[in-house]
């Protein structure tokens, strides 16, 4: 069965510093991987996805993610954090071929301090 | 402004009540989803509709009953719920549910409290 793990419940970073939110995955076959963000009192918003090609995927709001097959990881990164990036971040993987059903992680709360 | 609108935003209901959650998408998508979000748990997919046909039902209790009258509207009918059903219910839509990895577009959710 496909799964993703987000090992950190919360990540704290100072504004202007680089940030990393971790995600590891377990899939059979080729992974389709996603990052979503949830701001307070809102639904989830799509940030980026990896299907194939370049291991470094660029997404919305200056975020990027690095696909690492050998480490089965798909960490979300941003070179310089903003206070407005504070939110809940979800990693997800497609649950098999021929479906758009996603398996989500438990989420990581990112807190950016001024 | 999200292209997926959910009403109501908040709902408090007793265990014997019957209520419905409504979702409307203005994006021209052909697939719609219900997710349940509980604290400290991964999002749980409840139902998927593609072209108005239910294609996924993840062992959801029968006290939750979905309805998709057309590709723009999705309902979740609730009856005799339990306190553990209290959660944020999220509706989402996408273009195609056939594995093309189209991004999901979520509404802002209905916060349900069962007393």
PDB file of C-alpha atoms in Angstrom:
ATOM      1  CA  UNK A   1       0.000   0.000   0.000  1.00  0.00           C
ATOM      2  CA  UNK A   2       1.122   3.522  -0.713  1.00  0.00           C
ATOM      3  CA  UNK A   3       1.934   5.795   2.190  1.00  0.00           C
ATOM      4  CA  UNK A   4       3.643   9.019   3.143  1.00  0.00           C
ATOM      5  CA  UNK A   5       5.168  10.054   6.417  1.00  0.00           C
ATOM      6  CA  UNK A   6       5.778  13.516   7.759  1.00  0.00           C
ATOM      7  CA  UNK A   7       8.099  12.969  10.717  1.00  0.00           C
ATOM      8  CA  UNK A   8       7.763  16.445  12.221  1.00  0.00           C
ATOM      9  CA  UNK A   9       4.569  17.748  13.770  1.00  0.00           C
ATOM     10  CA  UNK A  10       5.966  21.271  13.811  1.00  0.00           C
ATOM     11  CA  UNK A  11       8.849  23.159  12.246  1.00  0.00           C
ATOM     12  CA  UNK A  12       9.957  26.524  13.569  1.00  0.00           C
ATOM     13  CA  UNK A  13      12.097  28.874  11.518  1.00  0.00           C
ATOM     14  CA  UNK A  14      13.074  32.528  11.676  1.00  0.00           C
ATOM     15  CA  UNK A  15      11.924  34.829   8.903  1.00  0.00           C
ATOM     16  CA  UNK A  16      14.535  35.082   6.160  1.00  0.00           C
ATOM     17  CA  UNK A  17      16.049  31.690   6.938  1.00  0.00           C
ATOM     18  CA  UNK A  18      15.701  28.690   4.643  1.00  0.00           C
ATOM     19  CA  UNK A  19      13.008  26.179   5.543  1.00  0.00           C
ATOM     20  CA  UNK A  20      12.592  22.464   4.970  1.00  0.00           C
ATOM     21  CA  UNK A  21       9.485  20.393   5.638  1.00  0.00           C
ATOM     22  CA  UNK A  22      10.196  16.682   5.409  1.00  0.00           C
ATOM     23  CA  UNK A  23       8.257  13.932   3.687  1.00  0.00           C
ATOM     24  CA  UNK A  24       9.137  10.321   2.976  1.00  0.00           C
ATOM     25  CA  UNK A  25       7.087   7.944   0.897  1.00  0.00           C
ATOM     26  CA  UNK A  26       6.521   4.274   0.279  1.00  0.00           C
ATOM     27  CA  UNK A  27       5.011   3.243  -3.054  1.00  0.00           C
ATOM     28  CA  UNK A  28       4.962   0.399  -5.499  1.00  0.00           C
ATOM     29  CA  UNK A  29       5.615   1.679  -8.969  1.00  0.00           C
ATOM     30  CA  UNK A  30       6.331   5.260  -9.944  1.00  0.00           C
ATOM     31  CA  UNK A  31       5.443   7.796  -7.274  1.00  0.00           C
ATOM     32  CA  UNK A  32       3.211  10.745  -7.991  1.00  0.00           C
ATOM     33  CA  UNK A  33       3.919  13.133  -5.112  1.00  0.00           C
ATOM     34  CA  UNK A  34       2.233  16.343  -4.030  1.00  0.00           C
ATOM     35  CA  UNK A  35       2.460  19.149  -1.520  1.00  0.00           C
ATOM     36  CA  UNK A  36      -0.554  21.076  -0.283  1.00  0.00           C
ATOM     37  CA  UNK A  37      -0.790  23.977   2.180  1.00  0.00           C
ATOM     38  CA  UNK A  38      -3.643  24.843   4.530  1.00  0.00           C
ATOM     39  CA  UNK A  39      -3.947  28.325   5.998  1.00  0.00           C
ATOM     40  CA  UNK A  40      -6.097  28.857   9.098  1.00  0.00           C
ATOM     41  CA  UNK A  41      -9.821  28.367   8.509  1.00  0.00           C
ATOM     42  CA  UNK A  42      -9.253  27.505   4.871  1.00  0.00           C
ATOM     43  CA  UNK A  43      -9.192  24.413   2.705  1.00  0.00           C
ATOM     44  CA  UNK A  44      -6.031  22.943   1.255  1.00  0.00           C
ATOM     45  CA  UNK A  45      -4.257  24.617  -1.646  1.00  0.00           C
ATOM     46  CA  UNK A  46      -2.100  22.824  -4.186  1.00  0.00           C
ATOM     47  CA  UNK A  47       1.568  23.868  -4.108  1.00  0.00           C
ATOM     48  CA  UNK A  48       3.389  21.514  -6.455  1.00  0.00           C
ATOM     49  CA  UNK A  49       3.661  17.971  -7.731  1.00  0.00           C
ATOM     50  CA  UNK A  50       6.252  15.540  -9.007  1.00  0.00           C
ATOM     51  CA  UNK A  51       5.382  13.017 -11.695  1.00  0.00           C
ATOM     52  CA  UNK A  52       8.524  12.556 -13.721  1.00  0.00           C
ATOM     53  CA  UNK A  53      11.494  14.516 -15.008  1.00  0.00           C
ATOM     54  CA  UNK A  54      13.593  16.985 -13.037  1.00  0.00           C
ATOM     55  CA  UNK A  55      14.089  16.012  -9.416  1.00  0.00           C
ATOM     56  CA  UNK A  56      13.685  19.640  -8.355  1.00  0.00           C
ATOM     57  CA  UNK A  57      10.105  20.786  -8.761  1.00  0.00           C
ATOM     58  CA  UNK A  58       9.136  24.443  -8.468  1.00  0.00           C
ATOM     59  CA  UNK A  59       5.737  25.462  -7.202  1.00  0.00           C
ATOM     60  CA  UNK A  60       3.644  28.343  -5.934  1.00  0.00           C
ATOM     61  CA  UNK A  61       4.767  31.081  -3.512  1.00  0.00           C
ATOM     62  CA  UNK A  62       8.478  30.372  -4.085  1.00  0.00           C
ATOM     63  CA  UNK A  63       8.324  26.814  -2.771  1.00  0.00           C
ATOM     64  CA  UNK A  64      10.177  23.911  -4.336  1.00  0.00           C
ATOM     65  CA  UNK A  65      10.547  20.238  -3.544  1.00  0.00           C
ATOM     66  CA  UNK A  66      13.321  17.782  -4.191  1.00  0.00           C
ATOM     67  CA  UNK A  67      12.498  14.243  -5.230  1.00  0.00           C
ATOM     68  CA  UNK A  68      15.124  11.779  -3.988  1.00  0.00           C
ATOM     69  CA  UNK A  69      14.513   8.254  -5.164  1.00  0.00           C
ATOM     70  CA  UNK A  70      17.310   6.617  -3.199  1.00  0.00           C
ATOM     71  CA  UNK A  71      16.109   8.162   0.056  1.00  0.00           C
ATOM     72  CA  UNK A  72      12.407   7.902  -0.894  1.00  0.00           C
ATOM     73  CA  UNK A  73      11.980  11.502   0.137  1.00  0.00           C
ATOM     74  CA  UNK A  74      10.174  14.531  -1.225  1.00  0.00           C
ATOM     75  CA  UNK A  75      11.113  17.412   1.082  1.00  0.00           C
ATOM     76  CA  UNK A  76       9.546  20.836   0.648  1.00  0.00           C
ATOM     77  CA  UNK A  77      11.930  23.782   0.675  1.00  0.00           C
ATOM     78  CA  UNK A  78      12.049  27.534   0.424  1.00  0.00           C
ATOM     79  CA  UNK A  79      15.248  29.612   0.402  1.00  0.00           C
ATOM     80  CA  UNK A  80      13.879  32.446   2.541  1.00  0.00           C
ATOM     81  CA  UNK A  81      10.874  31.994   4.827  1.00  0.00           C
ATOM     82  CA  UNK A  82       8.155  34.609   5.303  1.00  0.00           C
ATOM     83  CA  UNK A  83       5.902  35.015   8.328  1.00  0.00           C
ATOM     84  CA  UNK A  84       2.985  34.547   5.930  1.00  0.00           C
ATOM     85  CA  UNK A  85       4.259  31.041   5.131  1.00  0.00           C
ATOM     86  CA  UNK A  86       3.076  29.932   8.576  1.00  0.00           C
ATOM     87  CA  UNK A  87       0.503  27.242   7.870  1.00  0.00           C
ATOM     88  CA  UNK A  88      -0.115  23.499   7.864  1.00  0.00           C
ATOM     89  CA  UNK A  89       1.670  21.589   5.106  1.00  0.00           C
ATOM     90  CA  UNK A  90       0.573  18.214   3.758  1.00  0.00           C
ATOM     91  CA  UNK A  91       2.526  15.763   1.667  1.00  0.00           C
ATOM     92  CA  UNK A  92       0.494  13.319  -0.438  1.00  0.00           C
ATOM     93  CA  UNK A  93       1.026  10.418  -2.803  1.00  0.00           C
ATOM     94  CA  UNK A  94      -1.249   9.041  -5.471  1.00  0.00           C
ATOM     95  CA  UNK A  95      -2.788   5.773  -4.337  1.00  0.00           C
ATOM     96  CA  UNK A  96      -1.860   3.630  -7.318  1.00  0.00           C
ATOM     97  CA  UNK A  97      -2.138   3.983 -11.067  1.00  0.00           C
ATOM     98  CA  UNK A  98      -5.316   5.041 -12.808  1.00  0.00           C
ATOM     99  CA  UNK A  99      -6.698   6.958  -9.860  1.00  0.00           C
ATOM    100  CA  UNK A 100      -6.554  10.477  -8.536  1.00  0.00           C
ATOM    101  CA  UNK A 101      -7.143   9.248  -4.998  1.00  0.00           C
ATOM    102  CA  UNK A 102      -4.469  10.750  -2.757  1.00  0.00           C
ATOM    103  CA  UNK A 103      -3.029   9.412   0.486  1.00  0.00           C
ATOM    104  CA  UNK A 104      -2.170  12.353   2.717  1.00  0.00           C
ATOM    105  CA  UNK A 105       0.337  12.633   5.524  1.00  0.00           C
ATOM    106  CA  UNK A 106      -0.597  13.882   8.966  1.00  0.00           C
ATOM    107  CA  UNK A 107       0.643  17.378   8.219  1.00  0.00           C
ATOM    108  CA  UNK A 108       3.460  19.566   9.528  1.00  0.00           C
ATOM    109  CA  UNK A 109       2.758  22.904  11.103  1.00  0.00           C
ATOM    110  CA  UNK A 110       5.262  25.516   9.949  1.00  0.00           C
ATOM    111  CA  UNK A 111       5.745  28.491  12.243  1.00  0.00           C
ATOM    112  CA  UNK A 112       7.838  31.354  10.906  1.00  0.00           C
ATOM    113  CA  UNK A 113       8.894  33.870  13.548  1.00  0.00           C
ATOM    114  CA  UNK A 114       9.633  37.522  12.757  1.00  0.00           C
TER     115      UNK A 114
ATOM    116  CA  UNK B   1     -11.611  33.455  -3.600  1.00  0.00           C
ATOM    117  CA  UNK B   2     -11.901  29.707  -3.907  1.00  0.00           C
ATOM    118  CA  UNK B   3     -13.677  28.182  -6.899  1.00  0.00           C
ATOM    119  CA  UNK B   4     -15.194  25.617  -4.554  1.00  0.00           C
ATOM    120  CA  UNK B   5     -17.861  26.890  -2.164  1.00  0.00           C
ATOM    121  CA  UNK B   6     -19.052  24.973   0.864  1.00  0.00           C
ATOM    122  CA  UNK B   7     -22.049  25.753   3.047  1.00  0.00           C
ATOM    123  CA  UNK B   8     -22.573  26.042   5.898  1.00  0.00           C
ATOM    124  CA  UNK B   9     -19.158  26.999   7.309  1.00  0.00           C
ATOM    125  CA  UNK B  10     -20.145  25.784  10.762  1.00  0.00           C
ATOM    126  CA  UNK B  11     -22.770  23.282  11.852  1.00  0.00           C
ATOM    127  CA  UNK B  12     -23.763  22.072  15.289  1.00  0.00           C
ATOM    128  CA  UNK B  13     -26.169  19.159  15.379  1.00  0.00           C
ATOM    129  CA  UNK B  14     -27.525  16.680  17.847  1.00  0.00           C
ATOM    130  CA  UNK B  15     -27.132  12.967  17.336  1.00  0.00           C
ATOM    131  CA  UNK B  16     -30.749  12.565  16.255  1.00  0.00           C
ATOM    132  CA  UNK B  17     -30.756  15.418  13.734  1.00  0.00           C
ATOM    133  CA  UNK B  18     -30.648  15.219   9.961  1.00  0.00           C
ATOM    134  CA  UNK B  19     -28.647  17.828   8.094  1.00  0.00           C
ATOM    135  CA  UNK B  20     -26.894  18.251   4.768  1.00  0.00           C
ATOM    136  CA  UNK B  21     -23.595  19.767   3.696  1.00  0.00           C
ATOM    137  CA  UNK B  22     -23.462  21.445   0.324  1.00  0.00           C
ATOM    138  CA  UNK B  23     -20.585  21.932  -2.082  1.00  0.00           C
ATOM    139  CA  UNK B  24     -20.561  23.803  -5.374  1.00  0.00           C
ATOM    140  CA  UNK B  25     -17.661  24.130  -7.782  1.00  0.00           C
ATOM    141  CA  UNK B  26     -17.358  26.833 -10.426  1.00  0.00           C
ATOM    142  CA  UNK B  27     -14.264  25.450 -12.153  1.00  0.00           C
ATOM    143  CA  UNK B  28     -15.814  23.197 -14.785  1.00  0.00           C
ATOM    144  CA  UNK B  29     -14.295  20.119 -13.197  1.00  0.00           C
ATOM    145  CA  UNK B  30     -15.775  16.676 -13.664  1.00  0.00           C
ATOM    146  CA  UNK B  31     -14.729  15.009 -10.403  1.00  0.00           C
ATOM    147  CA  UNK B  32     -15.741  15.862  -6.847  1.00  0.00           C
ATOM    148  CA  UNK B  33     -14.629  14.524  -3.480  1.00  0.00           C
ATOM    149  CA  UNK B  34     -15.551  14.528   0.191  1.00  0.00           C
ATOM    150  CA  UNK B  35     -12.717  14.416   2.725  1.00  0.00           C
ATOM    151  CA  UNK B  36     -12.833  14.308   6.523  1.00  0.00           C
ATOM    152  CA  UNK B  37     -10.154  16.171   8.455  1.00  0.00           C
ATOM    153  CA  UNK B  38      -9.716  15.352  12.134  1.00  0.00           C
ATOM    154  CA  UNK B  39      -7.020  16.703  14.410  1.00  0.00           C
ATOM    155  CA  UNK B  40      -3.729  14.767  14.357  1.00  0.00           C
ATOM    156  CA  UNK B  41      -4.981  12.407  11.640  1.00  0.00           C
ATOM    157  CA  UNK B  42      -4.338  12.254   7.907  1.00  0.00           C
ATOM    158  CA  UNK B  43      -7.095  13.482   5.670  1.00  0.00           C
ATOM    159  CA  UNK B  44      -9.557  10.677   5.069  1.00  0.00           C
ATOM    160  CA  UNK B  45     -11.089  10.302   1.637  1.00  0.00           C
ATOM    161  CA  UNK B  46     -14.774   9.503   2.031  1.00  0.00           C
ATOM    162  CA  UNK B  47     -16.323   9.615  -1.427  1.00  0.00           C
ATOM    163  CA  UNK B  48     -15.314  10.308  -5.011  1.00  0.00           C
ATOM    164  CA  UNK B  49     -17.649  11.162  -7.855  1.00  0.00           C
ATOM    165  CA  UNK B  50     -16.464  11.213 -11.450  1.00  0.00           C
ATOM    166  CA  UNK B  51     -18.901  12.407 -14.105  1.00  0.00           C
ATOM    167  CA  UNK B  52     -21.627  12.253 -11.444  1.00  0.00           C
ATOM    168  CA  UNK B  53     -21.066   8.567 -10.734  1.00  0.00           C
ATOM    169  CA  UNK B  54     -19.700   7.398  -7.428  1.00  0.00           C
ATOM    170  CA  UNK B  55     -16.369   5.724  -8.083  1.00  0.00           C
ATOM    171  CA  UNK B  56     -15.032   5.440  -4.560  1.00  0.00           C
ATOM    172  CA  UNK B  57     -16.580   4.782  -1.191  1.00  0.00           C
ATOM    173  CA  UNK B  58     -14.009   4.209   1.502  1.00  0.00           C
ATOM    174  CA  UNK B  59     -15.995   2.095   3.948  1.00  0.00           C
ATOM    175  CA  UNK B  60     -17.817   5.121   5.239  1.00  0.00           C
ATOM    176  CA  UNK B  61     -20.653   4.454   7.715  1.00  0.00           C
ATOM    177  CA  UNK B  62     -24.120   4.608   6.223  1.00  0.00           C
ATOM    178  CA  UNK B  63     -25.000   7.585   8.430  1.00  0.00           C
ATOM    179  CA  UNK B  64     -23.112   9.574   5.762  1.00  0.00           C
ATOM    180  CA  UNK B  65     -24.915   9.614   2.435  1.00  0.00           C
ATOM    181  CA  UNK B  66     -23.493  11.490  -0.580  1.00  0.00           C
ATOM    182  CA  UNK B  67     -25.419  12.864  -3.498  1.00  0.00           C
ATOM    183  CA  UNK B  68     -24.094  14.314  -6.750  1.00  0.00           C
ATOM    184  CA  UNK B  69     -26.983  15.626  -8.862  1.00  0.00           C
ATOM    185  CA  UNK B  70     -24.680  17.191 -11.474  1.00  0.00           C
ATOM    186  CA  UNK B  71     -20.993  17.842 -12.015  1.00  0.00           C
ATOM    187  CA  UNK B  72     -21.119  21.178 -10.175  1.00  0.00           C
ATOM    188  CA  UNK B  73     -22.880  20.139  -6.986  1.00  0.00           C
ATOM    189  CA  UNK B  74     -22.142  17.650  -4.254  1.00  0.00           C
ATOM    190  CA  UNK B  75     -24.033  17.017  -1.042  1.00  0.00           C
ATOM    191  CA  UNK B  76     -23.313  15.048   2.084  1.00  0.00           C
ATOM    192  CA  UNK B  77     -26.461  14.041   3.953  1.00  0.00           C
ATOM    193  CA  UNK B  78     -25.979  13.383   7.642  1.00  0.00           C
ATOM    194  CA  UNK B  79     -28.228  11.483  10.056  1.00  0.00           C
ATOM    195  CA  UNK B  80     -27.855   9.950  13.514  1.00  0.00           C
ATOM    196  CA  UNK B  81     -24.232  11.015  13.773  1.00  0.00           C
ATOM    197  CA  UNK B  82     -21.908  10.237  16.656  1.00  0.00           C
ATOM    198  CA  UNK B  83     -19.722  12.692  18.598  1.00  0.00           C
ATOM    199  CA  UNK B  84     -16.616  11.169  16.955  1.00  0.00           C
ATOM    200  CA  UNK B  85     -17.949  12.404  13.616  1.00  0.00           C
ATOM    201  CA  UNK B  86     -17.133  15.952  14.701  1.00  0.00           C
ATOM    202  CA  UNK B  87     -14.506  17.185  12.241  1.00  0.00           C
ATOM    203  CA  UNK B  88     -13.831  19.511   9.342  1.00  0.00           C
ATOM    204  CA  UNK B  89     -15.464  18.183   6.182  1.00  0.00           C
ATOM    205  CA  UNK B  90     -13.736  19.285   3.021  1.00  0.00           C
ATOM    206  CA  UNK B  91     -15.080  19.185  -0.486  1.00  0.00           C
ATOM    207  CA  UNK B  92     -12.690  19.165  -3.439  1.00  0.00           C
ATOM    208  CA  UNK B  93     -12.893  19.025  -7.197  1.00  0.00           C
ATOM    209  CA  UNK B  94     -10.504  18.160 -10.002  1.00  0.00           C
ATOM    210  CA  UNK B  95     -10.444  17.788 -13.731  1.00  0.00           C
ATOM    211  CA  UNK B  96     -10.631  14.048 -14.238  1.00  0.00           C
ATOM    212  CA  UNK B  97     -10.319  11.374 -11.575  1.00  0.00           C
ATOM    213  CA  UNK B  98      -8.632   8.887 -13.880  1.00  0.00           C
ATOM    214  CA  UNK B  99      -5.081   9.118 -12.674  1.00  0.00           C
ATOM    215  CA  UNK B 100      -3.889  12.179 -14.531  1.00  0.00           C
ATOM    216  CA  UNK B 101      -2.729  13.655 -11.220  1.00  0.00           C
ATOM    217  CA  UNK B 102      -4.747  16.806 -11.691  1.00  0.00           C
ATOM    218  CA  UNK B 103      -4.515  19.057  -8.631  1.00  0.00           C
ATOM    219  CA  UNK B 104      -7.384  19.038  -6.175  1.00  0.00           C
ATOM    220  CA  UNK B 105      -9.151  22.333  -5.512  1.00  0.00           C
ATOM    221  CA  UNK B 106     -10.590  22.452  -2.011  1.00  0.00           C
ATOM    222  CA  UNK B 107     -13.365  24.444  -0.447  1.00  0.00           C
ATOM    223  CA  UNK B 108     -12.912  26.050   2.966  1.00  0.00           C
ATOM    224  CA  UNK B 109     -14.759  23.257   4.687  1.00  0.00           C
ATOM    225  CA  UNK B 110     -17.684  22.815   7.048  1.00  0.00           C
ATOM    226  CA  UNK B 111     -16.747  22.566  10.718  1.00  0.00           C
ATOM    227  CA  UNK B 112     -19.185  20.001  12.126  1.00  0.00           C
ATOM    228  CA  UNK B 113     -19.801  19.536  15.827  1.00  0.00           C
ATOM    229  CA  UNK B 114     -22.015  16.684  16.973  1.00  0.00           C
ATOM    230  CA  UNK B 115     -23.390  17.112  20.484  1.00  0.00           C
TER     231      UNK B 115
END
